[in-house]
PDB file of N, CA, C and O in Angstrom:
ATOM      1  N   UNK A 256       0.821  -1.197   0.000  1.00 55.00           N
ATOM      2  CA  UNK A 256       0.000   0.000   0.000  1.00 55.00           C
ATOM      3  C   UNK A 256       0.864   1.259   0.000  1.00 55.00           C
ATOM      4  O   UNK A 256       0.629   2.258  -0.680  1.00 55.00           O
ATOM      5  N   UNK A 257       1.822   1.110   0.783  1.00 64.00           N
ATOM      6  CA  UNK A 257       2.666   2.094   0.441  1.00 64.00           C
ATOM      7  C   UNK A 257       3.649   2.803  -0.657  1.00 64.00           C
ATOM      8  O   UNK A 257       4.317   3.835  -0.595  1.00 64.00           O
ATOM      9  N   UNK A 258       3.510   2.061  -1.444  1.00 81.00           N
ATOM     10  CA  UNK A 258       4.189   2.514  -2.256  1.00 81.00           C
ATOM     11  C   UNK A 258       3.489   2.808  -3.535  1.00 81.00           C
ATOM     12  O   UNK A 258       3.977   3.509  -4.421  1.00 81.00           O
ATOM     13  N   UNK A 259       2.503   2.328  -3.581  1.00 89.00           N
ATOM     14  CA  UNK A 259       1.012   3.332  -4.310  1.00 89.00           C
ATOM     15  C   UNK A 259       1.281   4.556  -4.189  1.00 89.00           C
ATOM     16  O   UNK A 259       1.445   5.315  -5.144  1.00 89.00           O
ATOM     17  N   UNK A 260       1.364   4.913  -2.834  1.00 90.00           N
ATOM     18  CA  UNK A 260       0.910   6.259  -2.143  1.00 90.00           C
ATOM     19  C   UNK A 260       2.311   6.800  -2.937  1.00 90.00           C
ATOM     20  O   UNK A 260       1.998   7.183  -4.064  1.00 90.00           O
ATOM     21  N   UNK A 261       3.213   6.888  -2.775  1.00 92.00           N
ATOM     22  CA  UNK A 261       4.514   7.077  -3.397  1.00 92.00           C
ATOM     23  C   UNK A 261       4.554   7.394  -4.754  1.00 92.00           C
ATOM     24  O   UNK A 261       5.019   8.327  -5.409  1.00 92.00           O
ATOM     25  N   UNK A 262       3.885   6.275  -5.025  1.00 94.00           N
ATOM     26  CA  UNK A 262       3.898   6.550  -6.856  1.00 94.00           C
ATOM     27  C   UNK A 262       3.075   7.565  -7.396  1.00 94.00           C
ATOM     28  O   UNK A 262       3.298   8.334  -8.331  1.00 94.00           O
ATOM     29  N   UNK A 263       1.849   7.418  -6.481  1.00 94.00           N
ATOM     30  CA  UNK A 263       0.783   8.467  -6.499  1.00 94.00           C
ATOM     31  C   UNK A 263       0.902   9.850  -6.155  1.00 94.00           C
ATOM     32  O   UNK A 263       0.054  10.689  -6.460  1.00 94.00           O
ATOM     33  N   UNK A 264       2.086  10.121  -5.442  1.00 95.00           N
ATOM     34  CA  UNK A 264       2.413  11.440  -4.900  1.00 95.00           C
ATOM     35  C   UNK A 264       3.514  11.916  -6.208  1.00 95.00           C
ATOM     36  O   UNK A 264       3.474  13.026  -6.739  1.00 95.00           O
ATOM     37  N   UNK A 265       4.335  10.981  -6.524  1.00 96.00           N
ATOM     38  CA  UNK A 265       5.121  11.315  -7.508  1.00 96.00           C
ATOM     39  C   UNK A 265       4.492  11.664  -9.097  1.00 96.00           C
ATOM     40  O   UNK A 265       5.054  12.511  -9.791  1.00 96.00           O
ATOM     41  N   UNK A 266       3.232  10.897  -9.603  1.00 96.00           N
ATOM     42  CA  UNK A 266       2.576  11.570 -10.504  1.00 96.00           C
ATOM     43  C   UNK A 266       1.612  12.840 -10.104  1.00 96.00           C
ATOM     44  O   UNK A 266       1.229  13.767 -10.818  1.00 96.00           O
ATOM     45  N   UNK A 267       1.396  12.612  -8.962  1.00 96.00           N
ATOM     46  CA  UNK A 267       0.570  14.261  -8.356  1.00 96.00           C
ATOM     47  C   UNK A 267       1.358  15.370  -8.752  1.00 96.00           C
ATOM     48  O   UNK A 267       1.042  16.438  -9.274  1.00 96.00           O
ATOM     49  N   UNK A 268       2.695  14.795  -8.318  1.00 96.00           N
ATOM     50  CA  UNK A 268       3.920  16.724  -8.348  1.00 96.00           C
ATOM     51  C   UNK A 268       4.280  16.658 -10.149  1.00 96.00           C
ATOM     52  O   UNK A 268       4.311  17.723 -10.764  1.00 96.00           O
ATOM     53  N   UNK A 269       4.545  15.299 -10.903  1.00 96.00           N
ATOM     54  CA  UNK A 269       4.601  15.473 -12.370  1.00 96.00           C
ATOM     55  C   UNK A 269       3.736  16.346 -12.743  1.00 96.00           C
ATOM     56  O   UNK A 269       4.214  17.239 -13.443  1.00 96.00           O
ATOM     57  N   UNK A 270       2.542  16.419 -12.510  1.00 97.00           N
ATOM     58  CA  UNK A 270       1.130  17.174 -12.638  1.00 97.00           C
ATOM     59  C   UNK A 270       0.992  18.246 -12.607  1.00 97.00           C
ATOM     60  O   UNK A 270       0.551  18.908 -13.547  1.00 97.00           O
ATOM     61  N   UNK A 271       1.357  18.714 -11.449  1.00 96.00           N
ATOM     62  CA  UNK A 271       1.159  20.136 -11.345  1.00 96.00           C
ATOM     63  C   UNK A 271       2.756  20.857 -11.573  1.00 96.00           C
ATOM     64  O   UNK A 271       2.975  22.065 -11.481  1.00 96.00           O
ATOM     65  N   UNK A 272       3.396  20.199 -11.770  1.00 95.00           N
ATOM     66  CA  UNK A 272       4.892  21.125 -12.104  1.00 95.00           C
ATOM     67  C   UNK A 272       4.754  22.301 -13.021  1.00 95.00           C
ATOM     68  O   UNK A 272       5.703  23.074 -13.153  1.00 95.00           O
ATOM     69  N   UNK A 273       3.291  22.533 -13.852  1.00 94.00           N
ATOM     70  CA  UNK A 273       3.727  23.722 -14.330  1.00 94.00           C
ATOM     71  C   UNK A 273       3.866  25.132 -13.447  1.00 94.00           C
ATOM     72  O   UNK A 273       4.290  26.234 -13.794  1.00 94.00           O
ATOM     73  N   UNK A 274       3.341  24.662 -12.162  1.00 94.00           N
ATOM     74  CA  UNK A 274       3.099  25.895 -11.270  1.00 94.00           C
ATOM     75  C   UNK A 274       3.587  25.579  -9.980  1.00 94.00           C
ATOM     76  O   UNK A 274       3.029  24.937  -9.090  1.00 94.00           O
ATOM     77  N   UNK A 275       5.113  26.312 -10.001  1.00 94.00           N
ATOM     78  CA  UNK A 275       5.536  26.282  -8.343  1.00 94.00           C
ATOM     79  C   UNK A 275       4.811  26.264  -7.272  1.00 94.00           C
ATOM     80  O   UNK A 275       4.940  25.397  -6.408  1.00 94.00           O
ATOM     81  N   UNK A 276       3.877  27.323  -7.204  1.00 94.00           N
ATOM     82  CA  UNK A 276       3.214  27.233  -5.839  1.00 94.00           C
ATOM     83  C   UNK A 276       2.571  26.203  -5.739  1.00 94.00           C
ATOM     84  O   UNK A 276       2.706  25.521  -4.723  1.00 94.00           O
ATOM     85  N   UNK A 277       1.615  25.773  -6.861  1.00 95.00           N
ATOM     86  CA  UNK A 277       0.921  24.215  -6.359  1.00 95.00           C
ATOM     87  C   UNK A 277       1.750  23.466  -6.353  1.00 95.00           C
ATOM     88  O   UNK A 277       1.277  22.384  -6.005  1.00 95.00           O
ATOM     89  N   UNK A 278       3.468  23.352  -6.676  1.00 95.00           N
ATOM     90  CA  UNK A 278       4.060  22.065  -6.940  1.00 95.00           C
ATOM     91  C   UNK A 278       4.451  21.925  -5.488  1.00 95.00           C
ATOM     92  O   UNK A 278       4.676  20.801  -5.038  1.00 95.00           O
ATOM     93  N   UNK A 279       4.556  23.129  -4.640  1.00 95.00           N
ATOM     94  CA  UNK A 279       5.180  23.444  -3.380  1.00 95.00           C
ATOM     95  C   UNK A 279       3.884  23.030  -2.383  1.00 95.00           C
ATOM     96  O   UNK A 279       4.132  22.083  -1.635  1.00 95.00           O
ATOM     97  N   UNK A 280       2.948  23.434  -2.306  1.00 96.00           N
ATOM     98  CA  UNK A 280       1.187  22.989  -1.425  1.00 96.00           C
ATOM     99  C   UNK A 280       1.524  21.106  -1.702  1.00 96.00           C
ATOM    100  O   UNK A 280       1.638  20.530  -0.621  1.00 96.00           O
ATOM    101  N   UNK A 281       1.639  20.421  -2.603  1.00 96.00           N
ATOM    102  CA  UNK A 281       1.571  18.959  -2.837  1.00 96.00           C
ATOM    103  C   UNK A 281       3.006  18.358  -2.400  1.00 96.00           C
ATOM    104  O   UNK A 281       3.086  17.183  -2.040  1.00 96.00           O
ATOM    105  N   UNK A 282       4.138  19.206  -2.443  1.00 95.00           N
ATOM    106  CA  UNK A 282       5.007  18.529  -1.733  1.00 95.00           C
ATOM    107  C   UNK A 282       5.450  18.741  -0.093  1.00 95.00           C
ATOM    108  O   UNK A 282       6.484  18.301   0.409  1.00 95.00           O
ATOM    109  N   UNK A 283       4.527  19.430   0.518  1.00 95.00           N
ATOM    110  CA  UNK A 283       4.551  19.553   1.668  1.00 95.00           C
ATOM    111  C   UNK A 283       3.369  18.686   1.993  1.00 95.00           C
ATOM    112  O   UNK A 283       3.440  18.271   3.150  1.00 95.00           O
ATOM    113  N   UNK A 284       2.065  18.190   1.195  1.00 95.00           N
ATOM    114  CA  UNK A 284       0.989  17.580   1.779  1.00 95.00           C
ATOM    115  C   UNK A 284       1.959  16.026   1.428  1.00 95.00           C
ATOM    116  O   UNK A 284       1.775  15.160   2.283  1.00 95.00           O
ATOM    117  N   UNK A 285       2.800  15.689   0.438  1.00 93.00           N
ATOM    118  CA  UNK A 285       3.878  14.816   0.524  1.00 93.00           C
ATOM    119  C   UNK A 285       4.667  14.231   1.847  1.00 93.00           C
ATOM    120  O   UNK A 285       4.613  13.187   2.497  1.00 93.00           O
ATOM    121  N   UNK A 286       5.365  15.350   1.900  1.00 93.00           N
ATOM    122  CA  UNK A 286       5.773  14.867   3.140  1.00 93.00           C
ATOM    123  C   UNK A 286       5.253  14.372   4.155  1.00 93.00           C
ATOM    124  O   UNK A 286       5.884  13.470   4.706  1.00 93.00           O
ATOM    125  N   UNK A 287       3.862  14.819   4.765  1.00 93.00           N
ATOM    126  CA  UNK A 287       3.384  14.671   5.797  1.00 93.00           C
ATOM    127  C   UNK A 287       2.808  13.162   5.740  1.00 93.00           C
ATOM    128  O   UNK A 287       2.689  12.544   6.798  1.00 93.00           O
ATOM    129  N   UNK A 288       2.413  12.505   4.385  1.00 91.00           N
ATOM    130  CA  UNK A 288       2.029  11.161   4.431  1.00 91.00           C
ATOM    131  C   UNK A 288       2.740   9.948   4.092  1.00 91.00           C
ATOM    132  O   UNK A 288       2.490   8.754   4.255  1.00 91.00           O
ATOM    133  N   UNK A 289       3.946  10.758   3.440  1.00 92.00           N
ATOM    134  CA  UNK A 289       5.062   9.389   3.376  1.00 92.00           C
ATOM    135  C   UNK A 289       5.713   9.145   4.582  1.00 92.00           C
ATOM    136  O   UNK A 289       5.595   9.862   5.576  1.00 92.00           O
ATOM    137  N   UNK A 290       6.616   7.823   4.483  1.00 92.00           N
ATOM    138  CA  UNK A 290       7.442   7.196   5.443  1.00 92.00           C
ATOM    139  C   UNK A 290       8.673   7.946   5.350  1.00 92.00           C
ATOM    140  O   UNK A 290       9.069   8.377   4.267  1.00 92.00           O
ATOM    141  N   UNK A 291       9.500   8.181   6.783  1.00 92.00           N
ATOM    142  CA  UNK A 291      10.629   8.513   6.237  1.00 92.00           C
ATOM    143  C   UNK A 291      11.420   7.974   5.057  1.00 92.00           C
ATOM    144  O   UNK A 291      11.923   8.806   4.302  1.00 92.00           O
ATOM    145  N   UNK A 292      11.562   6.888   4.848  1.00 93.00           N
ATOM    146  CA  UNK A 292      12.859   5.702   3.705  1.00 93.00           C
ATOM    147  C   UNK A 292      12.080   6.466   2.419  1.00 93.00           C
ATOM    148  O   UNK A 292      12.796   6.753   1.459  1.00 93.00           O
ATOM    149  N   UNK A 293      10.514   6.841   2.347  1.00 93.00           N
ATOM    150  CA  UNK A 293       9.794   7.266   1.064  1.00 93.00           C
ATOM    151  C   UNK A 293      10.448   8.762   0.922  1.00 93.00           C
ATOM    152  O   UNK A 293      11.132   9.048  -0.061  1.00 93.00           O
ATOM    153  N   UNK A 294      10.202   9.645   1.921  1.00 94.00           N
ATOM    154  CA  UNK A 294      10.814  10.680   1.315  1.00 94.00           C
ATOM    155  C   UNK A 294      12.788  10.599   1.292  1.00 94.00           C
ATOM    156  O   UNK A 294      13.191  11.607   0.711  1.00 94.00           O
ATOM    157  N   UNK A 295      13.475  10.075   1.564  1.00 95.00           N
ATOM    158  CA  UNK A 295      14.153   9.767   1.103  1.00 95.00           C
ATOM    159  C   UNK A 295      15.024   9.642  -0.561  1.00 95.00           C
ATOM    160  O   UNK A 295      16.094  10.118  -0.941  1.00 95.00           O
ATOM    161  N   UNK A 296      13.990   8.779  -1.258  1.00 94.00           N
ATOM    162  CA  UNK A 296      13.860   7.863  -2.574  1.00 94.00           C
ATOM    163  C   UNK A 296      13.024   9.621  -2.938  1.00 94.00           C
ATOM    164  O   UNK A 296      13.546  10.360  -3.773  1.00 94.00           O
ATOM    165  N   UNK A 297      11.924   9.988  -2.293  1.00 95.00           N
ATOM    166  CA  UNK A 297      11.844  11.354  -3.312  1.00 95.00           C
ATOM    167  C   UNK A 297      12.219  12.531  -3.534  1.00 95.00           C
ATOM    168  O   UNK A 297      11.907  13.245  -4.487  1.00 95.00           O
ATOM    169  N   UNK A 298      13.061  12.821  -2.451  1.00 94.00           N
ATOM    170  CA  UNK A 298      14.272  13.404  -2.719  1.00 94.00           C
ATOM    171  C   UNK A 298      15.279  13.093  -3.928  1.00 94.00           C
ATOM    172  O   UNK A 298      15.614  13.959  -4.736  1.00 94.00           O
ATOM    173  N   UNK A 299      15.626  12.057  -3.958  1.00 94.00           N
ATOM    174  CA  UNK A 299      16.244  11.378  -5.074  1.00 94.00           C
ATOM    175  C   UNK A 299      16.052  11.833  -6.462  1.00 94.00           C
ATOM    176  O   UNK A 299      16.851  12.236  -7.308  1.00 94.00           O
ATOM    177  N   UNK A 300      14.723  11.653  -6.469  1.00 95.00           N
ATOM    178  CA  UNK A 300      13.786  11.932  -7.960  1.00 95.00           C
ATOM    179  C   UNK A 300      13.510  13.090  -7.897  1.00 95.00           C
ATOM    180  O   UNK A 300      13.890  13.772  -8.849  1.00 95.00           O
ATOM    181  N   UNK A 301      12.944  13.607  -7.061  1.00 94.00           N
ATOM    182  CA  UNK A 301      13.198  15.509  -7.350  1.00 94.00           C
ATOM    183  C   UNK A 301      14.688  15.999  -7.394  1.00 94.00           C
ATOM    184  O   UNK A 301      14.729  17.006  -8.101  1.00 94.00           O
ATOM    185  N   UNK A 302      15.418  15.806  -7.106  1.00 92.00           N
ATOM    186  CA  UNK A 302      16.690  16.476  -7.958  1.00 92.00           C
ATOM    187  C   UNK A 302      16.487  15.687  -9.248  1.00 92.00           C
ATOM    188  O   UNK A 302      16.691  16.545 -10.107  1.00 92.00           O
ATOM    189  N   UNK A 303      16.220  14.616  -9.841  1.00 94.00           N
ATOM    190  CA  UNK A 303      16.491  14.344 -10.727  1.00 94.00           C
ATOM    191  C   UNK A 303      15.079  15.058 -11.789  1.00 94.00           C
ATOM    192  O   UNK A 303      15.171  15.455 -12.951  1.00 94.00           O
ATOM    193  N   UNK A 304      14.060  15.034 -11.057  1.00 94.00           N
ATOM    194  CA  UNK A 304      13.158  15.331 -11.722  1.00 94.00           C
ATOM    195  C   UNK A 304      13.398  17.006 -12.199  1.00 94.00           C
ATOM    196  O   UNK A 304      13.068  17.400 -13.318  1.00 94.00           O
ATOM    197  N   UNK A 305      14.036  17.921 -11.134  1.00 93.00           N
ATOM    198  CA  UNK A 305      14.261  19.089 -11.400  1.00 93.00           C
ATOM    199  C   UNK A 305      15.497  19.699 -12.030  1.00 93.00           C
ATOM    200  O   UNK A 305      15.803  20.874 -12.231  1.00 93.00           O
ATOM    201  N   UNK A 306      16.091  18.603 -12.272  1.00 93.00           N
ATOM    202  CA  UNK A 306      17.210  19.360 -13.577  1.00 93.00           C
ATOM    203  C   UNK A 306      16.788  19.379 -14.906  1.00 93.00           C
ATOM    204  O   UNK A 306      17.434  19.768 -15.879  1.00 93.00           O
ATOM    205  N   UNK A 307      14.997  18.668 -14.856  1.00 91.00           N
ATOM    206  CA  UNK A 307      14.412  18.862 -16.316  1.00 91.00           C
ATOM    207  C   UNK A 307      13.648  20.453 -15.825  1.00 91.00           C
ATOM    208  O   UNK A 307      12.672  20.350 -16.568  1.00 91.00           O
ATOM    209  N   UNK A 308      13.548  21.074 -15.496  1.00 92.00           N
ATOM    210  CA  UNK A 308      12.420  21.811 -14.521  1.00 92.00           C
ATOM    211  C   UNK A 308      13.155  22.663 -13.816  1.00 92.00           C
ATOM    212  O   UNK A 308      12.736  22.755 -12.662  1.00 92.00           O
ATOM    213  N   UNK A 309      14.275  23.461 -14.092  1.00 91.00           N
ATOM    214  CA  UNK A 309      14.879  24.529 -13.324  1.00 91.00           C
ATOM    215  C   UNK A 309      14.408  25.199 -12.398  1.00 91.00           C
ATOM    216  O   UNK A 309      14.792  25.512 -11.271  1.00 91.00           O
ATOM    217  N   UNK A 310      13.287  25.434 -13.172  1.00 93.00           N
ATOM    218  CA  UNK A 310      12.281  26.647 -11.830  1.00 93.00           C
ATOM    219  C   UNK A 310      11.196  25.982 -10.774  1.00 93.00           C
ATOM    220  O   UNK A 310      10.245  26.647 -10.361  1.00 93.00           O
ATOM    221  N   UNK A 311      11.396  24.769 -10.420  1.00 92.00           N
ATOM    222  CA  UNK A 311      11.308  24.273  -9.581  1.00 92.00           C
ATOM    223  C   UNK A 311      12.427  24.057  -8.547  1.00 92.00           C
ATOM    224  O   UNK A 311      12.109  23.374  -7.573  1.00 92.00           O
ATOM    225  N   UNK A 312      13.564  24.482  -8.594  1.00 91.00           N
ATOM    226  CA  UNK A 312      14.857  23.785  -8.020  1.00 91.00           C
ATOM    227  C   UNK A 312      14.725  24.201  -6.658  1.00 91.00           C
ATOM    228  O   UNK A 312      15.135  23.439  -5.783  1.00 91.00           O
ATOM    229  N   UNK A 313      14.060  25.622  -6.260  1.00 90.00           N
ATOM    230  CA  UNK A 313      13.935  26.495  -5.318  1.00 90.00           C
ATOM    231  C   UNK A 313      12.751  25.915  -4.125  1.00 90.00           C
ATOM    232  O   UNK A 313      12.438  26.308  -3.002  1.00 90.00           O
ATOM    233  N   UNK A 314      12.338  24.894  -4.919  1.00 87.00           N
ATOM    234  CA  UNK A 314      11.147  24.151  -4.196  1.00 87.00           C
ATOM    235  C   UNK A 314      11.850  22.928  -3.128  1.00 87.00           C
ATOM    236  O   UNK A 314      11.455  22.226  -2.197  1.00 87.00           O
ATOM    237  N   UNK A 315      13.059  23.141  -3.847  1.00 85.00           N
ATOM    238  CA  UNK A 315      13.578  21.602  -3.158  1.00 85.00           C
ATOM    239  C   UNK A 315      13.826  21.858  -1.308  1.00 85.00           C
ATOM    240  O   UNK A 315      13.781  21.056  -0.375  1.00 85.00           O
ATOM    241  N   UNK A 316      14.071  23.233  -1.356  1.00 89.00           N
ATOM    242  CA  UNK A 316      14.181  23.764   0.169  1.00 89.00           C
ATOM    243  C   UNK A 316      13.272  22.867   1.215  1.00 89.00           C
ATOM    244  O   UNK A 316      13.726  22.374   2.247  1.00 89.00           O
ATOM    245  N   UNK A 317      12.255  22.775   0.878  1.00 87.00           N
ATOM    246  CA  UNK A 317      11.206  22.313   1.772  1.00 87.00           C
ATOM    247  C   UNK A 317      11.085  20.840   2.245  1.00 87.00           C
ATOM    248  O   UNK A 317      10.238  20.445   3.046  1.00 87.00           O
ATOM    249  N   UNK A 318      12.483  19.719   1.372  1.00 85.00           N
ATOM    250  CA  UNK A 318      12.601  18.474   2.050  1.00 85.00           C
ATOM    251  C   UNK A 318      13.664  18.409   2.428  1.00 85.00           C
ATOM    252  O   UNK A 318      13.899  17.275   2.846  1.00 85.00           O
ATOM    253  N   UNK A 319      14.654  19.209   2.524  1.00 78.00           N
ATOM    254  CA  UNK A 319      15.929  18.983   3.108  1.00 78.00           C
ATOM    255  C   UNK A 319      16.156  20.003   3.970  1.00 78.00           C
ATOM    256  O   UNK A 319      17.204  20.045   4.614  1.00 78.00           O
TER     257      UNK A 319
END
């Protein structure tokens, strides 16, 4: 079940990436329902996801 939720949070922020502020509202409602080891692994993928996505990079503040 968990890792639904994961996958599901990770196409949520694909989604709304055209708009920082909502990409920023979904990765803070992120955090609050993953496992630590999950945000972890999405950390991972948001740097990777945001070297396609520059102007998101400033978003990354909010998991580290």
């Amino acid at each position: 079940m968990s890792r639904m939720i994961y996958d599901y949070t990770k196409s949520t922020l694909e989604r709304v990436s055209f708009d920082p502020q909502l990409f920023i509202k979904e990765l803070k409602k992120a955090i609050r329902s993953l496992l630590p080891y999950e945000i972890e692994h999405l950390k991972k993928w948001l740097a990777y996801f945001t070297n396609q996505k520059p102007e998101l990079k400033p978003c990354l503040v909010i998991v580290n």
